Coordinates of C-alpha atoms in Angstrom, one line a residue:
Chain A
M42 CA 0.0 0.0 0.0
N43 CA 1.3 3.4 -0.8
N44 CA 0.0 6.9 -1.3
I45 CA 0.2 6.8 -5.1
I46 CA -3.3 6.0 -6.1
P47 CA -3.5 4.5 -9.6
P48 CA -6.1 5.8 -12.1
L49 CA -9.3 3.8 -12.6
S50 CA -9.9 5.4 -16.0
S51 CA -9.3 8.9 -17.5
P52 CA -9.1 11.1 -14.3
I53 CA -11.3 14.2 -13.9
V54 CA -9.4 15.1 -10.8
E55 CA -5.8 14.3 -10.2
F56 CA -3.3 15.6 -7.6
R57 CA 0.3 14.6 -7.4
N58 CA 2.6 14.7 -4.5
L59 CA 0.7 17.4 -2.5
W60 CA 2.5 18.8 0.5
K61 CA 0.9 21.4 2.8
S62 CA 2.0 22.8 6.1
F63 CA 0.8 25.5 8.5
D64 CA 2.4 27.8 11.1
K65 CA 5.7 28.2 9.2
E66 CA 5.9 24.4 8.5
R67 CA 5.5 23.5 12.1
I68 CA 2.3 21.7 11.3
Q69 CA 2.7 19.3 8.4
V70 CA -0.7 18.4 7.2
L71 CA -0.2 16.7 3.8
R72 CA 3.0 14.8 2.9
G73 CA 3.0 14.0 -0.6
A74 CA -0.6 12.9 -1.2
S75 CA -1.5 11.8 -4.7
L76 CA -4.8 10.6 -6.2
R77 CA -6.6 10.1 -9.5
V78 CA -10.4 10.2 -9.4
S79 CA -12.6 9.3 -12.5
Q80 CA -15.7 11.0 -13.7
G81 CA -18.8 9.9 -11.8
E82 CA -16.7 8.2 -9.0
S83 CA -17.5 8.7 -5.4
V84 CA -14.5 8.8 -3.1
A85 CA -14.5 8.9 0.7
L86 CA -11.6 10.5 2.6
V87 CA -11.7 9.1 6.0
G88 CA -9.5 10.1 8.9
A89 CA -9.2 11.6 12.3
S90 CA -9.5 15.3 12.9
G91 CA -6.3 17.1 11.7
S92 CA -5.4 14.3 9.4
G93 CA -5.6 16.6 6.4
K94 CA -8.9 15.8 4.9
S95 CA -10.3 19.4 4.8
S96 CA -6.9 20.8 3.7
L97 CA -7.0 18.4 0.8
L98 CA -10.4 19.5 -0.2
H99 CA -9.4 23.0 0.0
L100 CA -6.4 22.3 -2.3
I101 CA -8.5 20.5 -4.8
A102 CA -10.9 23.4 -4.9
G103 CA -8.0 25.9 -5.3
L104 CA -9.0 27.6 -2.1
D105 CA -5.5 27.1 -0.8
E106 CA -2.2 26.5 -2.4
P107 CA 0.0 23.5 -1.8
D108 CA 3.6 24.0 -0.6
Q109 CA 4.5 21.4 -3.3
G110 CA 2.7 19.4 -5.8
A111 CA -0.1 20.1 -8.3
V112 CA -3.8 19.6 -8.8
Y113 CA -5.3 18.9 -12.3
V114 CA -8.9 19.0 -13.4
N115 CA -9.7 17.4 -16.7
G116 CA -6.0 16.9 -17.2
E117 CA -5.2 20.6 -16.9
P118 CA -3.6 22.5 -14.0
L119 CA -6.2 23.8 -11.6
G120 CA -5.0 27.3 -12.2
S121 CA -5.7 30.5 -10.3
G122 CA -7.3 33.9 -10.6
R123 CA -10.0 34.1 -13.3
R124 CA -9.5 30.5 -14.4
L125 CA -10.1 29.2 -10.9
T126 CA -13.2 31.3 -10.5
Q127 CA -14.5 29.9 -13.7
R128 CA -13.8 26.4 -12.3
L129 CA -15.6 27.2 -9.1
R130 CA -18.6 28.5 -11.0
H131 CA -19.0 25.7 -13.5
Q132 CA -16.9 22.6 -12.5
I133 CA -16.6 22.4 -8.7
G134 CA -19.4 22.5 -6.1
F135 CA -18.6 22.6 -2.3
V136 CA -20.7 21.3 0.6
F137 CA -19.6 22.1 4.1
Q138 CA -20.1 20.5 7.5
L139 CA -22.0 23.6 8.7
H140 CA -24.3 24.5 5.9
N141 CA -22.6 27.9 5.5
L142 CA -25.8 29.5 4.1
I143 CA -26.2 33.3 4.2
P144 CA -28.5 34.3 6.9
N145 CA -31.4 36.7 6.1
L146 CA -31.6 35.3 2.6
T147 CA -34.3 32.8 1.8
L148 CA -33.5 29.3 0.8
R149 CA -34.2 30.2 -2.8
E150 CA -31.9 33.2 -2.7
N151 CA -29.0 31.1 -1.1
C152 CA -29.4 28.4 -3.8
M153 CA -29.2 31.1 -6.5
I154 CA -25.9 32.4 -5.3
P155 CA -23.7 30.3 -7.8
S156 CA -26.1 31.2 -10.6
V157 CA -25.7 34.9 -9.8
A158 CA -21.9 34.5 -9.7
A159 CA -21.9 32.8 -13.0
G160 CA -24.5 35.1 -14.5
V161 CA -26.9 32.2 -15.4
K162 CA -30.2 33.4 -16.9
K163 CA -33.0 33.6 -14.3
K164 CA -35.3 31.2 -16.2
T165 CA -32.5 28.6 -16.5
A166 CA -31.6 28.9 -12.9
D167 CA -35.2 28.8 -11.7
A168 CA -35.8 25.6 -13.6
R169 CA -32.7 24.1 -12.2
L170 CA -33.6 25.2 -8.6
L171 CA -37.1 23.7 -9.0
Y172 CA -35.6 20.3 -10.1
L173 CA -33.1 20.3 -7.2
A174 CA -35.7 21.4 -4.7
N175 CA -38.0 18.6 -5.8
A176 CA -35.3 16.1 -5.6
T177 CA -34.2 17.2 -2.1
G178 CA -37.8 17.7 -0.8
I179 CA -37.5 21.3 0.0
T180 CA -39.8 22.8 -2.5
D181 CA -42.3 24.1 0.0
R182 CA -39.6 25.8 2.0
L183 CA -38.1 27.8 -0.9
D184 CA -39.2 31.2 0.3
H185 CA -38.4 30.6 4.0
R186 CA -35.5 32.2 5.5
I187 CA -32.6 30.2 6.7
Q188 CA -33.3 30.8 10.3
D189 CA -36.7 29.1 9.9
L190 CA -35.2 25.8 8.6
S191 CA -34.2 22.7 10.4
G192 CA -30.7 21.4 10.3
G193 CA -31.5 18.7 7.8
E194 CA -33.3 21.3 5.6
R195 CA -30.4 23.6 5.8
Q196 CA -27.9 20.9 4.6
R197 CA -30.2 19.9 1.8
T198 CA -30.3 23.6 0.8
A199 CA -26.5 23.5 0.9
L200 CA -26.6 20.4 -1.5
C201 CA -29.0 22.3 -3.8
R202 CA -26.6 25.3 -3.8
A203 CA -23.6 23.1 -4.6
L204 CA -25.4 21.4 -7.5
M205 CA -27.0 24.6 -9.0
N206 CA -24.5 25.1 -11.8
S207 CA -24.3 21.4 -12.6
P208 CA -20.7 21.0 -11.5
Q209 CA -18.6 18.0 -12.6
I210 CA -17.1 17.6 -9.1
I211 CA -18.7 17.9 -5.7
L212 CA -16.3 18.4 -2.8
A213 CA -18.0 17.6 0.5
D214 CA -16.4 18.4 3.7
E215 CA -18.1 16.4 6.5
P216 CA -21.5 17.1 4.9
T217 CA -23.4 15.1 7.5
G218 CA -21.2 16.0 10.4
S219 CA -23.7 18.4 12.1
L220 CA -26.7 16.3 11.6
D221 CA -28.6 13.8 13.7
D222 CA -28.5 10.1 12.9
L223 CA -31.7 10.1 10.8
N224 CA -30.8 13.2 8.8
R225 CA -27.2 12.1 8.5
V226 CA -28.2 9.0 6.5
R227 CA -30.9 10.8 4.5
V228 CA -28.7 13.7 3.5
F229 CA -25.9 11.4 2.6
E230 CA -28.2 9.1 0.5
L231 CA -29.6 12.2 -1.2
L232 CA -26.2 13.5 -2.1
L233 CA -25.1 10.1 -3.3
E234 CA -28.3 9.7 -5.4
L235 CA -28.0 13.1 -7.0
V236 CA -24.3 12.8 -7.9
R237 CA -24.8 9.4 -9.3
K238 CA -27.8 10.5 -11.3
E239 CA -25.9 13.4 -12.9
G240 CA -22.6 11.6 -13.2
I241 CA -20.9 13.9 -10.8
T242 CA -17.7 13.1 -9.1
L243 CA -17.9 13.2 -5.3
I244 CA -15.0 13.6 -3.1
M245 CA -16.1 13.5 0.5
A246 CA -14.2 14.0 3.7
T247 CA -15.9 12.3 6.6
H248 CA -15.5 10.8 10.0
D249 CA -18.4 8.5 9.3
L250 CA -17.0 5.1 8.4
E251 CA -20.4 3.6 7.7
L252 CA -21.2 6.3 5.1
G253 CA -17.6 6.3 3.8
R254 CA -17.7 2.6 2.9
R255 CA -20.7 3.3 0.7
C256 CA -18.6 5.3 -1.7
D257 CA -17.0 3.8 -4.7
R258 CA -13.5 4.2 -3.1
F259 CA -12.5 4.4 0.6
L260 CA -9.4 6.2 1.3
R261 CA -7.8 6.5 4.7
V262 CA -6.0 9.8 5.4
Q263 CA -3.3 9.4 8.0
R264 CA -0.6 11.9 8.8
G265 CA -1.1 13.6 5.5
V266 CA -0.8 10.5 3.4
L267 CA -3.5 8.6 1.5
F268 CA -4.1 4.9 1.8
D269 CA -6.6 3.1 -0.5
E270 CA -8.5 0.7 1.6
T271 CA -11.4 0.1 -0.6
K272 CA -10.9 -3.6 -0.7
E273 CA -10.0 -3.9 2.9
Q274 CA -12.9 -1.9 4.3
Q275 CA -15.4 -4.0 2.3
H276 CA -14.5 -6.9 4.6
L277 CA -14.3 -5.0 7.8
G278 CA -17.0 -4.6 10.3
Q279 CA -18.0 -1.3 11.8
D280 CA -15.8 -1.9 14.9
D281 CA -12.8 -2.6 12.8
L282 CA -13.4 0.5 10.7
R283 CA -13.6 2.6 13.9
A284 CA -10.1 1.4 14.7
I285 CA -8.8 2.9 11.4
Chain B
M236 CA -32.0 36.6 -6.9
T237 CA -30.1 39.4 -8.4
F238 CA -26.9 41.0 -7.4
L239 CA -28.9 44.0 -6.2
R240 CA -31.0 41.9 -3.9
L241 CA -27.8 40.5 -2.2
I242 CA -26.6 44.2 -1.7
L243 CA -30.0 45.1 -0.3
T244 CA -30.0 42.2 2.0
N245 CA -26.6 42.9 3.3
T246 CA -27.4 46.5 4.2
R247 CA -30.7 45.5 5.9
R248 CA -29.0 42.8 8.0
H249 CA -27.2 45.2 10.4
L250 CA -29.7 48.0 10.2
I251 CA -28.2 50.1 13.0
R252 CA -24.7 49.9 11.4
T253 CA -26.1 50.9 8.1
L254 CA -28.1 53.8 9.6
I255 CA -24.9 55.1 11.2
G256 CA -23.3 55.1 7.8
V257 CA -26.4 56.8 6.3
A258 CA -26.4 59.4 9.1
G259 CA -22.7 60.1 8.4
I260 CA -23.3 60.9 4.8
A261 CA -26.5 62.8 5.6
F262 CA -24.6 64.9 8.1
G263 CA -22.1 65.7 5.3
V264 CA -24.8 66.4 2.8
A265 CA -26.9 68.6 5.1
A266 CA -23.9 70.5 6.4
M267 CA -22.4 71.2 3.0
M268 CA -25.8 72.1 1.5
T269 CA -26.6 74.5 4.3
V270 CA -23.2 76.1 4.6
V271 CA -22.7 76.5 0.8
T272 CA -26.2 77.6 0.2
L273 CA -26.1 80.2 2.8
L274 CA -22.8 81.6 2.0
Q275 CA -23.3 81.3 -1.7
G276 CA -26.7 82.9 -1.1
A277 CA -25.1 85.7 0.7
V278 CA -22.5 86.3 -2.0
N279 CA -25.2 86.1 -4.6
M280 CA -27.3 88.6 -2.9
F281 CA -24.5 91.0 -2.6
Q282 CA -23.4 90.4 -6.2
R283 CA -27.0 91.0 -7.3
I284 CA -26.9 94.4 -5.7
L285 CA -24.0 95.3 -8.0
N286 CA -25.2 93.4 -11.1
D287 CA -28.8 94.8 -11.2
D288 CA -27.9 98.3 -12.1
S289 CA -24.6 98.0 -14.0
E290 CA -22.5 96.3 -16.6
I291 CA -19.2 97.3 -15.1
I292 CA -18.0 97.9 -11.5
V293 CA -15.2 100.3 -10.9
F294 CA -13.5 100.2 -7.6
E295 CA -10.2 100.9 -5.9
R296 CA -7.4 98.6 -7.0
H297 CA -5.9 96.2 -4.4
V298 CA -8.6 96.6 -1.7
S299 CA -9.4 93.5 0.3
D300 CA -13.0 94.6 0.7
L301 CA -15.4 96.9 -1.1
F302 CA -16.1 98.7 2.1
F303 CA -12.5 100.0 2.1
S304 CA -12.7 101.1 -1.6
N305 CA -12.5 104.8 -2.4
V306 CA -13.4 106.1 -5.8
K307 CA -13.4 109.8 -6.1
I308 CA -16.7 111.4 -7.1
E309 CA -15.0 113.7 -9.6
D310 CA -13.4 110.6 -11.2
I311 CA -16.9 109.2 -11.6
A312 CA -18.1 112.3 -13.2
T313 CA -15.1 112.1 -15.6
M314 CA -16.2 108.5 -16.5
R315 CA -19.8 109.6 -17.1
A316 CA -18.6 112.2 -19.6
W317 CA -16.7 109.6 -21.7
P318 CA -18.3 108.8 -25.0
G319 CA -20.4 105.6 -25.0
V320 CA -21.0 105.8 -21.2
T321 CA -24.7 105.8 -20.5
N322 CA -24.3 106.3 -16.8
A323 CA -21.8 106.0 -13.9
M324 CA -23.5 106.0 -10.5
P325 CA -21.6 106.2 -7.2
S326 CA -22.5 103.9 -4.3
L327 CA -21.0 104.2 -0.9
F328 CA -21.1 101.0 1.3
G329 CA -21.0 101.1 5.0
L330 CA -21.9 99.1 8.1
V331 CA -23.8 100.5 10.9
S332 CA -25.2 99.1 14.1
S333 CA -28.3 99.6 16.2
D334 CA -29.1 98.5 19.8
D335 CA -29.7 94.8 19.1
R336 CA -28.4 94.7 15.5
P337 CA -24.6 94.5 15.4
V338 CA -24.4 94.8 11.6
I339 CA -26.8 96.7 9.2
A340 CA -25.8 97.3 5.6
C341 CA -26.0 100.9 4.7
F342 CA -26.0 102.2 1.1
G343 CA -25.2 105.7 0.2
V344 CA -26.8 106.4 -3.1
T345 CA -28.4 109.0 -5.3
E346 CA -32.1 109.2 -6.2
E347 CA -31.1 107.9 -9.6
A348 CA -30.2 104.5 -8.1
P349 CA -32.2 101.9 -9.9
R350 CA -32.6 99.8 -6.8
L351 CA -34.6 102.6 -5.2
I352 CA -36.5 103.4 -8.4
S353 CA -37.5 99.7 -8.9
A354 CA -38.3 99.0 -5.2
E355 CA -41.8 98.8 -3.9
W356 CA -42.3 102.0 -1.8
L357 CA -44.4 100.9 1.2
A358 CA -44.2 104.4 2.7
G359 CA -42.8 107.8 1.7
S360 CA -41.6 108.5 -1.9
L361 CA -38.4 108.8 -3.9
D362 CA -39.0 112.5 -4.6
K363 CA -37.7 113.8 -1.3
F364 CA -35.0 111.3 -0.9
E365 CA -31.9 113.4 -1.4
S366 CA -33.4 116.7 0.1
S367 CA -34.9 115.2 3.3
E368 CA -31.6 114.3 5.1
G369 CA -33.5 111.3 6.4
I370 CA -33.0 107.7 5.6
V371 CA -35.0 105.1 3.7
L372 CA -35.3 101.6 5.3
G373 CA -35.8 98.3 3.8
S374 CA -39.0 96.7 5.1
R375 CA -37.2 94.1 7.2
A376 CA -34.9 96.8 8.7
A377 CA -38.0 98.8 9.6
E378 CA -39.4 95.7 11.2
F379 CA -36.4 94.8 13.3
L380 CA -35.7 98.4 14.2
K381 CA -39.4 98.8 15.1
V382 CA -39.8 102.1 13.4
D383 CA -42.3 103.5 10.9
L384 CA -42.4 106.6 8.6
G385 CA -41.4 109.8 10.5
D386 CA -40.0 107.9 13.4
A387 CA -36.4 108.4 14.5
A388 CA -34.2 105.4 13.8
P389 CA -31.0 105.1 16.0
L390 CA -28.0 104.1 13.9
G391 CA -24.5 104.2 15.4
H392 CA -24.2 107.4 17.5
E393 CA -26.8 109.3 15.6
S394 CA -30.5 109.2 15.0
F395 CA -32.2 109.6 11.6
T396 CA -35.7 110.3 10.5
V397 CA -37.3 107.6 8.5
T398 CA -38.5 109.2 5.2
G399 CA -39.4 106.1 3.4
I400 CA -39.8 102.3 3.6
V401 CA -39.2 100.1 0.6
R402 CA -39.5 96.5 -0.1
T403 CA -36.8 95.0 -2.4
K404 CA -36.2 91.6 -3.6
N405 CA -32.6 91.5 -2.2
G406 CA -32.3 90.4 1.4
F407 CA -29.3 92.6 2.1
E408 CA -31.1 95.6 0.8
D409 CA -34.4 94.8 2.5
G410 CA -32.6 94.5 5.7
G411 CA -30.5 97.6 5.1
V412 CA -30.5 101.4 5.2
F413 CA -30.5 103.8 2.2
M414 CA -28.9 107.1 2.8
P415 CA -28.4 110.1 0.4
L416 CA -24.9 109.8 -0.8
A417 CA -23.8 113.1 0.7
Q418 CA -25.2 112.2 4.0
A419 CA -23.5 108.8 3.9
Q420 CA -20.2 110.4 3.1
E421 CA -20.5 112.5 6.1
F422 CA -21.6 109.8 8.4
F423 CA -18.9 107.4 7.3
H424 CA -16.3 110.2 7.1
K425 CA -15.7 109.6 3.4
E426 CA -16.3 113.0 1.9
G427 CA -15.8 113.2 -1.8
V428 CA -15.7 109.5 -2.4
A429 CA -17.8 106.4 -3.1
S430 CA -17.1 102.8 -2.7
I431 CA -17.8 101.9 -6.3
A432 CA -19.1 103.3 -9.6
S433 CA -21.7 101.3 -11.3
V434 CA -21.3 101.9 -15.0
T435 CA -23.7 101.3 -17.9
L436 CA -22.6 101.6 -21.5
D437 CA -24.5 102.3 -24.7
D438 CA -23.0 99.2 -26.4
D439 CA -21.7 95.9 -25.0
R440 CA -18.8 96.1 -27.5
Q441 CA -17.4 99.1 -25.6
R442 CA -16.8 97.1 -22.3
Q443 CA -13.3 96.1 -23.1
P444 CA -12.2 99.6 -24.3
F445 CA -13.8 101.2 -21.3
I446 CA -11.9 98.8 -18.9
A447 CA -8.7 99.6 -20.8
Q448 CA -9.4 103.3 -20.5
I449 CA -9.9 103.1 -16.8
K450 CA -6.6 101.3 -16.5
E451 CA -4.9 104.0 -18.4
T452 CA -6.6 107.1 -16.9
F453 CA -7.0 105.9 -13.4
P454 CA -4.1 103.6 -12.3
D455 CA -5.5 103.3 -8.8
L456 CA -8.8 102.0 -9.9
T457 CA -9.9 98.7 -11.4
A458 CA -12.9 97.9 -13.7
L459 CA -14.5 94.5 -14.0
E460 CA -17.5 93.3 -15.9
T461 CA -20.2 92.5 -13.3
E462 CA -20.2 88.8 -14.3
E463 CA -16.5 88.6 -13.8
F464 CA -16.6 90.5 -10.6
G465 CA -18.1 87.5 -8.7
N466 CA -15.2 85.3 -9.6
A467 CA -12.4 87.9 -9.3
Y468 CA -13.4 89.6 -6.0
S469 CA -11.3 88.2 -3.3
Q470 CA -13.9 88.4 -0.6
F471 CA -16.4 86.4 -2.6
R472 CA -13.6 83.9 -3.4
I473 CA -12.7 83.5 0.3
V474 CA -16.3 83.1 1.3
K475 CA -17.0 80.5 -1.4
T476 CA -13.8 78.6 -0.7
T477 CA -14.5 78.6 3.0
A478 CA -17.9 77.3 2.4
W479 CA -16.8 74.4 0.3
A480 CA -13.9 73.7 2.7
V481 CA -16.2 73.5 5.7
G482 CA -18.6 71.3 3.7
G483 CA -15.7 69.2 2.6
C484 CA -14.7 68.6 6.2
A485 CA -18.3 67.6 6.9
F486 CA -18.0 65.1 4.0
L487 CA -14.7 63.8 5.3
L488 CA -16.5 62.9 8.5
G489 CA -19.2 61.3 6.5
G490 CA -16.7 59.4 4.5
L491 CA -15.0 58.1 7.7
S492 CA -18.3 57.0 8.9
V493 CA -19.0 55.0 5.7
A494 CA -15.6 53.5 5.9
N495 CA -16.1 52.5 9.4
T496 CA -19.5 51.0 8.6
M497 CA -18.2 49.1 5.6
I498 CA -15.1 47.9 7.4
M499 CA -17.4 46.6 10.3
S500 CA -19.6 45.0 7.6
V501 CA -16.7 43.2 6.0
F502 CA -15.0 42.1 9.1
G503 CA -18.3 40.8 10.4
R504 CA -18.8 38.5 7.4
I505 CA -15.4 37.3 6.4
R506 CA -16.6 33.7 6.5
E507 CA -19.6 34.6 4.3
I508 CA -17.4 36.3 1.7
A509 CA -15.3 33.2 1.6
I510 CA -18.5 31.2 1.0
L511 CA -19.3 33.6 -1.9
R512 CA -15.8 33.0 -3.3
V513 CA -16.2 29.2 -3.1
N514 CA -19.5 29.5 -4.9
G515 CA -17.9 31.3 -7.8
F516 CA -17.9 35.0 -6.9
S517 CA -14.9 36.7 -8.4
P518 CA -12.9 39.2 -6.4
A519 CA -14.4 41.9 -8.7
Q520 CA -17.9 40.8 -7.8
I521 CA -17.0 40.8 -4.1
A522 CA -15.7 44.3 -4.5
G523 CA -18.9 45.2 -6.5
L524 CA -21.0 44.0 -3.6
I525 CA -19.1 46.3 -1.1
F526 CA -19.1 49.2 -3.4
G527 CA -22.8 48.5 -4.1
E528 CA -23.5 48.6 -0.4
S529 CA -21.7 51.8 0.2
T530 CA -23.4 53.4 -2.8
L531 CA -26.7 52.4 -1.4
V532 CA -25.7 53.9 2.0
A533 CA -24.5 57.1 0.2
L534 CA -27.8 57.4 -1.8
A535 CA -29.8 57.0 1.3
G536 CA -27.5 59.5 3.0
V537 CA -28.1 61.9 0.1
V538 CA -31.9 61.7 0.4
V539 CA -31.9 62.1 4.2
G540 CA -29.2 64.8 4.0
I541 CA -31.1 66.9 1.5
L542 CA -34.3 66.6 3.5
V543 CA -32.3 67.6 6.7
G544 CA -30.6 70.4 4.7
I545 CA -33.9 71.8 3.4
G546 CA -35.4 71.5 6.9
S547 CA -32.5 73.3 8.5
M548 CA -32.7 76.2 6.0
L549 CA -36.4 76.5 6.6
V550 CA -35.6 76.8 10.3
L551 CA -32.9 79.3 9.6
Q552 CA -35.4 81.4 7.5
Q553 CA -37.4 81.8 10.7
V554 CA -34.6 83.1 12.8
P555 CA -35.2 86.7 13.2
L556 CA -31.6 87.6 13.4
L557 CA -30.9 86.2 10.0
Q558 CA -33.9 87.4 8.2
G559 CA -32.9 89.4 5.2
Y560 CA -29.4 88.1 5.2
V561 CA -29.9 84.5 4.2
D562 CA -30.8 83.3 0.7
T563 CA -32.1 79.8 1.3
E564 CA -32.7 79.1 -2.4
I565 CA -31.0 75.8 -3.2
H566 CA -29.3 75.9 -6.5
G567 CA -29.2 72.9 -8.9
G568 CA -25.5 73.3 -9.2
V569 CA -24.9 73.0 -5.5
L570 CA -27.2 70.1 -5.2
G571 CA -25.5 68.3 -8.1
V572 CA -22.0 68.8 -6.6
V573 CA -23.2 67.8 -3.1
M574 CA -24.8 64.6 -4.5
A575 CA -21.7 63.8 -6.6
L576 CA -19.5 64.4 -3.6
A577 CA -21.8 62.2 -1.4
L578 CA -21.5 59.3 -3.9
L579 CA -17.8 59.7 -4.3
T580 CA -17.4 59.8 -0.5
G581 CA -19.4 56.6 -0.2
L582 CA -17.2 55.0 -2.8
A583 CA -14.0 56.3 -1.2
G584 CA -15.1 55.0 2.1
A585 CA -15.6 51.6 0.6
L586 CA -12.2 51.5 -1.0
Y587 CA -10.3 49.8 1.8
P588 CA -13.1 47.5 2.9
A589 CA -13.6 46.4 -0.7
F590 CA -9.8 45.8 -1.1
Y591 CA -9.8 43.9 2.2
A592 CA -12.7 41.8 1.1
T593 CA -11.1 40.8 -2.2
R594 CA -8.0 39.7 -0.3
I595 CA -9.8 37.4 2.1
H596 CA -8.3 33.9 1.9
P597 CA -11.3 31.4 1.6
A598 CA -9.4 28.5 3.1
E599 CA -8.2 30.5 6.0
A600 CA -11.7 31.9 6.6
L601 CA -13.2 28.5 6.4
R602 CA -10.6 26.8 8.6
F603 CA -12.2 28.3 11.7
E604 CA -15.4 26.4 11.2

């Protein structure tokens, strides 16, 4: 087992030898992580807090820069500036642990933010929102303000927002981390269903081993290095997984 | 949801903070409008006194104030005799005081003075103006001095019989005193001189030759076309500059208030701005949001400021001490400049917050989840 993950087919996301540290290199978060992810594949990044999962997602989305290494999307360097903004508008959607919706805006307005950023026509955006709201079961809450929604509804709204511009890649950072057991499974299943239906690539950081093992690939993040344990985890029970 | 909706929502979210920003701009707008309108109004009123009855003003060269100008009556008579000169009328300006009025404008004029001819005579008549040795009061002056036709009006160390009361359109004149020129010369110890000569010519084309002739014949005097006078006269320039400077200071305070509001607004939603960036907002769009918010604050401030400014001028109009000396007419030009300055102030106040917002590092902001 090593941290160079071989491609399954032509990769939509690829990162090579990513190194990242904080606090003037005193905290080394990633140590040469590499991975290739195919179109439509779902990948779970499982690891303890501080193992580097979120940092990895931030690097893939271009929100942060690696100390060393590179990220490629569709075979091209991720880029920066205008190119990166275009990627965030059209190719990459992000779901956070805390929904990170904008207070005082309605659910509809929150979902529309990526469309506003990308200058999508209102008619097109409205149709897309209606489709996603139906799929996530929040149609009747569209004009409610975020403060009036439950935790599950807020996270489903966050899913809608991430999917608004039909991205190729969804990066989900503990998307069910703040939800109760019932909502945790519902929201995850919804996320999985939507990305599979639309052929979207999902890279999800999670503590939740049970949900992680339902992804196509199961990668353990340990001390900034990735380990592909897809095959192993399929034979492990929940207690064994917790030990990872 | 449009971009504008996002701007509106952001400004509404912290209403008190937004209102403080609006109040800052409104204060600047109201202060500048009031100060500039009042002082500009005062200048305009004084300028109209000169403009109404002449094309060219002749006064002593290098005097800081027309009250100190001395133009010999014999020189004015010489000018009047020049070919092409329709008339050259002397006017002597002075300031007097009464018991509760520290400053009353006094005009020493002849009975040919157009301002007296065109005035509405409420009491008395122009016929006996020069022979009466009395004074003619503007209607407001008669009001605040509490005198009527035939009464004795105390001015300075003397007392004068009121031989007429007139109503004029000009606040300075309406709150002032008209004296026969000879009497004014004696009262102000300026025998044989006037402050200015108001000259009218047969033909506009003779203006420049006349000015040149003044320069050549009377080196101690200067002649200016009345339109030019307003721009060239140092006292007017000082007053106007002071008005804009005071207004500018008020705007500076308003700008700081907007800057503070916008900085607080940006600092309070660093994470939110990071979320917008993650959702595809470009740095330019983020800056647009901040500038949009500040523009909205500035626009609201302009509206409130104009209303407050109009209100304050209506109040000033009612102050007895200022009656006749303030022109509260708001000029379109002043309004335009004030509005433009308010918007510029709003944008300037948002410069640093917008710069800061565009520099927010999404990953760092999100790390503190």
